[in-house]
Short mmCIF file of C-alpha atoms in Angstrom, two decimals:
data_model
loop_
_atom_site.label_atom_id
_atom_site.label_comp_id
_atom_site.label_asym_id
_atom_site.label_seq_id
_atom_site.Cartn_x
_atom_site.Cartn_y
_atom_site.Cartn_z
CA MET A 1 7.22 -165.04 81.89
CA PRO A 2 4.33 -162.58 82.50
CA SER A 3 3.37 -160.40 79.54
CA ILE A 4 3.41 -156.61 79.68
CA SER A 5 -0.10 -155.35 80.49
CA SER A 6 -1.69 -152.37 78.77
CA GLY A 7 -2.45 -151.02 82.26
CA ASP A 8 1.24 -150.85 83.22
CA LEU A 9 2.82 -147.41 82.93
CA ALA A 10 6.25 -149.01 82.82
CA ALA A 11 7.48 -152.60 82.68
CA LEU A 12 10.57 -154.78 82.38
CA GLN A 13 10.04 -158.25 80.92
CA GLY A 14 12.75 -160.91 80.95
CA VAL A 15 15.44 -158.22 81.35
CA SER A 16 19.08 -159.06 81.94
CA LYS A 17 21.88 -156.57 82.59
CA SER A 18 25.57 -157.09 83.36
CA TYR A 19 28.55 -154.83 84.02
CA ALA A 20 32.02 -156.16 83.17
CA LYS A 21 30.65 -159.71 83.18
CA ARG A 22 29.00 -159.21 86.60
CA SER A 23 25.31 -159.98 86.34
CA VAL A 24 23.10 -157.40 88.06
CA LEU A 25 19.67 -158.43 86.72
CA GLN A 26 18.81 -161.81 85.24
CA ASP A 27 15.51 -162.60 83.46
CA PHE A 28 13.90 -159.83 85.53
CA ASP A 29 10.18 -158.95 85.43
CA PHE A 30 8.82 -155.77 86.99
CA ALA A 31 5.87 -153.43 86.36
CA LEU A 32 4.42 -150.20 87.73
CA GLU A 33 0.78 -149.16 87.90
CA PRO A 34 -0.69 -145.65 88.13
CA GLY A 35 -1.57 -144.08 91.46
CA THR A 36 0.88 -146.12 93.54
CA VAL A 37 4.19 -145.51 95.29
CA THR A 38 6.58 -148.43 94.81
CA ALA A 39 9.80 -148.51 96.83
CA LEU A 40 12.81 -150.52 95.68
CA LEU A 41 14.81 -151.86 98.62
CA GLY A 42 17.96 -153.94 98.79
CA PRO A 43 21.69 -153.86 99.54
CA ASN A 44 24.19 -151.83 97.54
CA GLY A 45 24.72 -153.39 94.13
CA ALA A 46 21.37 -155.21 94.18
CA GLY A 47 20.23 -153.47 91.00
CA LYS A 48 18.00 -150.63 92.23
CA SER A 49 19.81 -147.87 90.32
CA THR A 50 20.09 -150.15 87.29
CA ILE A 51 16.30 -150.49 87.20
CA VAL A 52 16.01 -146.70 87.39
CA GLY A 53 18.51 -146.35 84.54
CA LEU A 54 16.71 -148.89 82.36
CA LEU A 55 13.26 -147.37 82.85
CA SER A 56 14.55 -143.87 82.16
CA GLY A 57 16.33 -144.95 78.97
CA ARG A 58 19.80 -144.06 80.25
CA LEU A 59 20.77 -147.74 80.15
CA SER A 60 19.99 -150.46 77.61
CA PRO A 61 19.32 -154.07 78.60
CA ASP A 62 21.52 -156.94 77.45
CA ALA A 63 18.34 -158.94 76.87
CA GLY A 64 14.62 -158.56 77.41
CA LEU A 65 11.94 -155.95 76.75
CA ILE A 66 11.33 -152.57 78.40
CA LYS A 67 8.25 -150.45 77.83
CA LEU A 68 7.53 -146.96 79.10
CA PHE A 69 3.93 -145.91 78.39
CA GLY A 70 3.90 -148.66 75.76
CA LEU A 71 6.96 -147.22 74.00
CA ASP A 72 10.71 -147.60 74.02
CA PRO A 73 11.98 -145.60 77.05
CA ARG A 74 14.12 -143.48 74.70
CA HIS A 75 11.11 -142.40 72.62
CA GLN A 76 10.38 -138.69 72.90
CA ASN A 77 6.69 -139.23 73.68
CA ALA A 78 7.58 -141.57 76.54
CA ARG A 79 10.24 -139.30 78.00
CA ALA A 80 7.81 -136.36 77.92
CA ARG A 81 5.68 -138.13 80.56
CA LEU A 82 8.61 -139.08 82.80
CA GLY A 83 10.26 -137.17 85.64
CA VAL A 84 13.57 -138.41 87.07
CA MET A 85 15.59 -137.38 90.13
CA LEU A 86 18.95 -139.13 90.16
CA GLN A 87 21.28 -139.65 93.12
CA ALA A 88 23.53 -136.88 91.84
CA ALA A 89 23.11 -134.28 89.12
CA GLY A 90 24.69 -130.91 88.41
CA LEU A 91 22.97 -127.54 88.19
CA PRO A 92 24.02 -124.55 86.06
CA ASP A 93 25.95 -122.21 88.36
CA ALA A 94 25.10 -119.03 86.47
CA LEU A 95 21.30 -119.39 86.73
CA THR A 96 19.03 -118.69 89.68
CA VAL A 97 16.70 -121.35 91.07
CA SER A 98 13.74 -119.73 89.32
CA GLU A 99 15.58 -119.44 86.00
CA VAL A 100 16.71 -123.07 85.88
CA ILE A 101 13.21 -124.30 86.76
CA THR A 102 11.59 -122.06 84.16
CA LEU A 103 14.07 -123.26 81.53
CA HIS A 104 13.48 -126.92 82.34
CA ALA A 105 9.69 -126.65 82.51
CA GLY A 106 9.76 -125.06 79.05
CA TYR A 107 10.93 -128.35 77.53
CA PHE A 108 7.53 -129.94 78.31
CA LYS A 109 4.24 -129.26 76.54
CA ARG A 110 2.39 -129.48 79.85
CA GLY A 111 5.09 -128.00 82.05
CA LEU A 112 3.86 -126.56 85.33
CA LYS A 113 4.07 -122.87 86.12
CA THR A 114 7.32 -121.87 87.78
CA ALA A 115 5.54 -120.51 90.84
CA ASP A 116 3.71 -123.82 91.32
CA ILE A 117 6.90 -125.83 90.99
CA LEU A 118 8.71 -123.61 93.49
CA ASP A 119 5.83 -124.03 95.94
CA GLN A 120 5.62 -127.81 95.58
CA ALA A 121 9.38 -128.19 96.09
CA GLY A 122 9.53 -125.74 99.00
CA LEU A 123 11.77 -123.34 97.08
CA THR A 124 9.75 -120.12 96.87
CA ALA A 125 12.04 -118.32 99.32
CA LEU A 126 15.08 -119.38 97.28
CA ALA A 127 13.74 -118.45 93.84
CA LYS A 128 16.27 -115.67 93.21
CA ARG A 129 19.30 -117.44 94.67
CA PRO A 130 22.03 -118.50 92.18
CA CYS A 131 22.44 -122.27 92.01
CA ASP A 132 26.11 -122.05 92.97
CA LYS A 133 25.09 -120.47 96.29
CA LEU A 134 22.86 -123.37 97.34
CA SER A 135 23.65 -125.88 100.06
CA GLY A 136 23.67 -129.58 99.25
CA GLY A 137 20.17 -130.06 100.61
CA GLU A 138 18.88 -127.05 98.69
CA GLN A 139 20.37 -128.44 95.48
CA ARG A 140 18.50 -131.70 96.09
CA ARG A 141 15.25 -129.77 96.39
CA VAL A 142 15.96 -128.05 93.05
CA GLN A 143 16.63 -131.45 91.46
CA PHE A 144 13.27 -132.63 92.81
CA ALA A 145 11.65 -129.50 91.36
CA LEU A 146 13.10 -130.33 87.94
CA ALA A 147 11.76 -133.89 88.19
CA ILE A 148 8.19 -132.68 88.76
CA ALA A 149 8.36 -129.72 86.35
CA GLY A 150 6.71 -131.58 83.44
CA ALA A 151 3.76 -132.93 85.49
CA PRO A 152 5.00 -136.50 84.92
CA ASP A 153 2.78 -139.57 84.91
CA LEU A 154 5.78 -141.54 86.22
CA LEU A 155 8.10 -139.96 88.77
CA VAL A 156 11.35 -141.83 89.44
CA LEU A 157 13.23 -140.83 92.59
CA ASP A 158 16.67 -142.29 93.35
CA GLU A 159 17.63 -141.56 97.00
CA PRO A 160 15.68 -138.27 96.87
CA THR A 161 16.11 -137.08 100.47
CA THR A 162 19.87 -137.51 100.83
CA GLY A 163 21.18 -134.33 102.46
CA LEU A 164 17.75 -132.98 103.42
CA ASP A 165 16.84 -131.93 106.94
CA VAL A 166 13.78 -133.40 108.66
CA GLN A 167 11.46 -130.57 107.68
CA ALA A 168 12.50 -130.70 104.01
CA ARG A 169 12.19 -134.51 103.94
CA HIS A 170 8.63 -134.40 105.24
CA ALA A 171 7.70 -131.64 102.80
CA LEU A 172 8.99 -133.73 99.90
CA TRP A 173 7.07 -136.74 101.22
CA ARG A 174 3.84 -134.72 101.22
CA THR A 175 4.35 -133.70 97.61
CA VAL A 176 5.07 -137.30 96.57
CA ARG A 177 1.88 -138.50 98.25
CA GLU A 178 -0.10 -135.78 96.46
CA LYS A 179 1.34 -136.83 93.09
CA ALA A 180 0.32 -140.44 93.68
CA ALA A 181 -3.14 -139.43 94.90
CA ASN A 182 -3.56 -137.55 91.60
CA GLY A 183 -2.78 -140.71 89.61
CA ALA A 184 0.97 -140.62 89.01
CA ALA A 185 3.10 -143.72 89.53
CA ILE A 186 6.08 -143.14 91.83
CA LEU A 187 9.18 -145.34 91.81
CA LEU A 188 11.34 -144.73 94.87
CA ALA A 189 14.81 -146.21 95.32
CA THR A 190 15.93 -145.63 98.90
CA HIS A 191 18.07 -146.93 101.75
CA HIS A 192 15.87 -145.18 104.33
CA MET A 193 13.42 -147.65 105.84
CA ASP A 194 11.33 -144.91 107.48
CA GLU A 195 10.97 -143.24 104.08
CA ALA A 196 9.88 -146.46 102.39
CA GLU A 197 7.41 -147.26 105.15
CA ALA A 198 5.99 -143.71 105.21
CA LEU A 199 5.49 -143.42 101.46
CA ALA A 200 5.16 -146.79 99.77
CA ASP A 201 2.02 -148.75 98.98
CA ARG A 202 4.26 -151.51 97.66
CA LEU A 203 7.77 -152.64 98.60
CA VAL A 204 9.93 -154.61 96.18
CA VAL A 205 13.02 -156.17 97.75
CA ILE A 206 15.84 -156.81 95.27
CA ALA A 207 18.64 -159.27 96.04
CA ASP A 208 20.93 -161.33 93.84
CA GLY A 209 19.48 -159.73 90.70
CA ARG A 210 15.90 -160.82 91.36
CA ILE A 211 12.81 -159.91 93.34
CA ALA A 212 13.12 -161.49 96.77
CA ALA A 213 9.85 -160.08 98.13
CA ASP A 214 6.99 -157.96 96.78
CA GLY A 215 4.10 -156.65 98.85
CA SER A 216 2.79 -154.01 101.22
CA PRO A 217 4.99 -152.83 104.13
CA ALA A 218 2.82 -154.84 106.54
CA ALA A 219 3.12 -157.97 104.40
CA ILE A 220 6.89 -157.64 104.10
CA LYS A 221 7.30 -157.17 107.87
CA GLY A 222 5.00 -160.12 108.44
CA ARG A 223 7.51 -162.44 106.75
CA VAL A 224 9.91 -162.30 109.71
CA ALA A 225 9.68 -163.09 113.39
CA GLY A 226 6.97 -161.17 115.19
CA THR A 227 9.17 -159.60 117.88
CA THR A 228 12.70 -158.27 118.23
CA ILE A 229 14.29 -158.40 121.68
CA ARG A 230 17.41 -156.28 122.13
CA VAL A 231 19.51 -156.93 125.22
CA ARG A 232 23.00 -156.48 126.64
CA THR A 233 24.16 -159.81 128.02
CA PRO A 234 27.32 -161.91 128.36
CA LEU A 235 25.42 -164.97 127.10
CA GLY A 236 26.88 -166.37 123.89
CA ALA A 237 25.13 -166.87 120.59
CA SER A 238 24.71 -170.62 121.11
CA VAL A 239 22.87 -170.08 124.41
CA LEU A 240 20.64 -167.37 122.99
CA LYS A 241 19.78 -169.45 119.92
CA SER A 242 18.71 -172.34 122.18
CA LEU A 243 16.06 -170.26 123.94
CA PRO A 244 12.43 -171.14 123.10
CA GLY A 245 10.90 -169.20 120.23
CA VAL A 246 14.21 -167.83 118.96
CA ILE A 247 14.55 -167.79 115.19
CA LYS A 248 17.70 -165.72 114.77
CA VAL A 249 20.36 -163.96 116.87
CA VAL A 250 22.60 -161.07 115.80
CA LEU A 251 25.49 -160.15 118.12
CA ARG A 252 27.38 -156.86 118.18
CA GLY A 253 29.80 -157.21 121.07
CA ALA A 254 27.72 -157.54 124.24
CA ASP A 255 24.59 -156.28 122.45
CA ALA A 256 22.27 -158.92 121.07
CA SER A 257 19.25 -158.68 118.79
CA ILE A 258 17.03 -161.73 119.23
CA PHE A 259 14.26 -162.41 116.71
CA SER A 260 11.49 -164.41 118.34
CA SER A 261 8.21 -165.96 117.25
CA HIS A 262 7.04 -166.14 120.90
CA ALA A 263 8.36 -163.21 122.92
CA ARG A 264 6.99 -164.27 126.30
CA ASN A 265 8.60 -167.72 126.25
CA THR A 266 11.87 -166.26 125.01
CA LEU A 267 11.94 -163.55 127.69
CA GLU A 268 11.12 -165.93 130.53
CA ALA A 269 13.94 -168.26 129.50
CA LEU A 270 16.28 -165.33 128.94
CA PHE A 271 15.80 -164.02 132.50
CA ARG A 272 16.38 -167.51 133.88
CA ALA A 273 19.62 -167.80 131.90
CA ASP A 274 20.80 -164.32 132.92
CA PRO A 275 19.16 -163.23 136.23
CA SER A 276 21.19 -159.99 136.26
CA LEU A 277 19.62 -158.83 133.00
CA ASN A 278 18.16 -155.33 133.33
CA ASP A 279 18.57 -153.68 129.90
CA VAL A 280 15.85 -155.08 127.63
CA ASP A 281 14.06 -153.51 124.65
CA VAL A 282 11.13 -155.37 123.07
CA THR A 283 9.65 -154.16 119.77
CA ALA A 284 7.69 -155.52 116.85
CA ALA A 285 9.90 -156.62 113.98
CA SER A 286 10.91 -153.54 111.96
CA LEU A 287 11.08 -153.14 108.21
CA GLU A 288 14.86 -153.07 108.54
CA ASP A 289 14.75 -156.43 110.34
CA ALA A 290 12.52 -157.85 107.61
CA LEU A 291 14.78 -156.56 104.82
CA ALA A 292 17.89 -158.02 106.44
CA SER A 293 16.21 -161.40 106.95
CA ILE A 294 14.83 -161.59 103.40
CA VAL A 295 18.11 -160.55 101.77
CA GLU A 296 20.11 -162.99 103.91
CA ALA A 297 17.83 -165.87 103.00
CA THR A 298 17.93 -164.99 99.30
CA LEU A 299 21.71 -164.78 99.19
CA LYS A 300 22.07 -168.08 101.07
CA GLU A 301 19.73 -169.74 98.58
CA ALA A 302 21.78 -168.36 95.67
CA ALA A 303 25.13 -169.46 97.13
#
């Protein structure tokens, strides 16, 4: 079991956590370093939100050690350096956007100025709007503003862009990148592969309560077949799997996704097997493809 390093802003060591006798994390080790964006990926129930809850002190482990800035996550001095945006959180209806941000920033010794927070969260134009008059996406932006209000050294974001339009998503991404460039550690739990690939220096894939893969986006994608061939064909799975270079086939009706280690050989054989084929899409393996392959292999190994 690796020891917790003094350079880690936050770490879990040998942590186990269960709910109603269902194990979510088992002897789990994980650490975050400053100046990096780490994305947690994995299927529902894999433990991503549990890790967020443990690091933020909202949950307690059944076993193991958790440190946040070298302290217990519930310690006031640790919490003062932490910003958290949960999947869902309420806002006080009676206050305006500016008022709730000012109130929240006042809890921190080094809280940012309200005007700066509004600007970084893209909320300046909404400063005087009551919180109960905000759309769902606008509420998410306020919750992000509250997470950054204390100038945190660790910013934890759990599905932060749910409900945001494209422009608001990209604006939030820019702010997250700026925080990391200024030395903060960012922990991002997301189901959006484009978000993880756009923001993260490091991807951690969680499956079956453990880390199934840990590395850069390029390294994670490099663990699966080099090319994905998507076609519409009447050929069955057994025929497609027998083609040269094919590693895996996923069928959805007449649509097939073929993962190949040698695209040219696979395509030549595919056209021989189905001369009428005219709907072909060839792309490099995506992060979504890599995630699916890694999770599938991990779950098979655990079965």
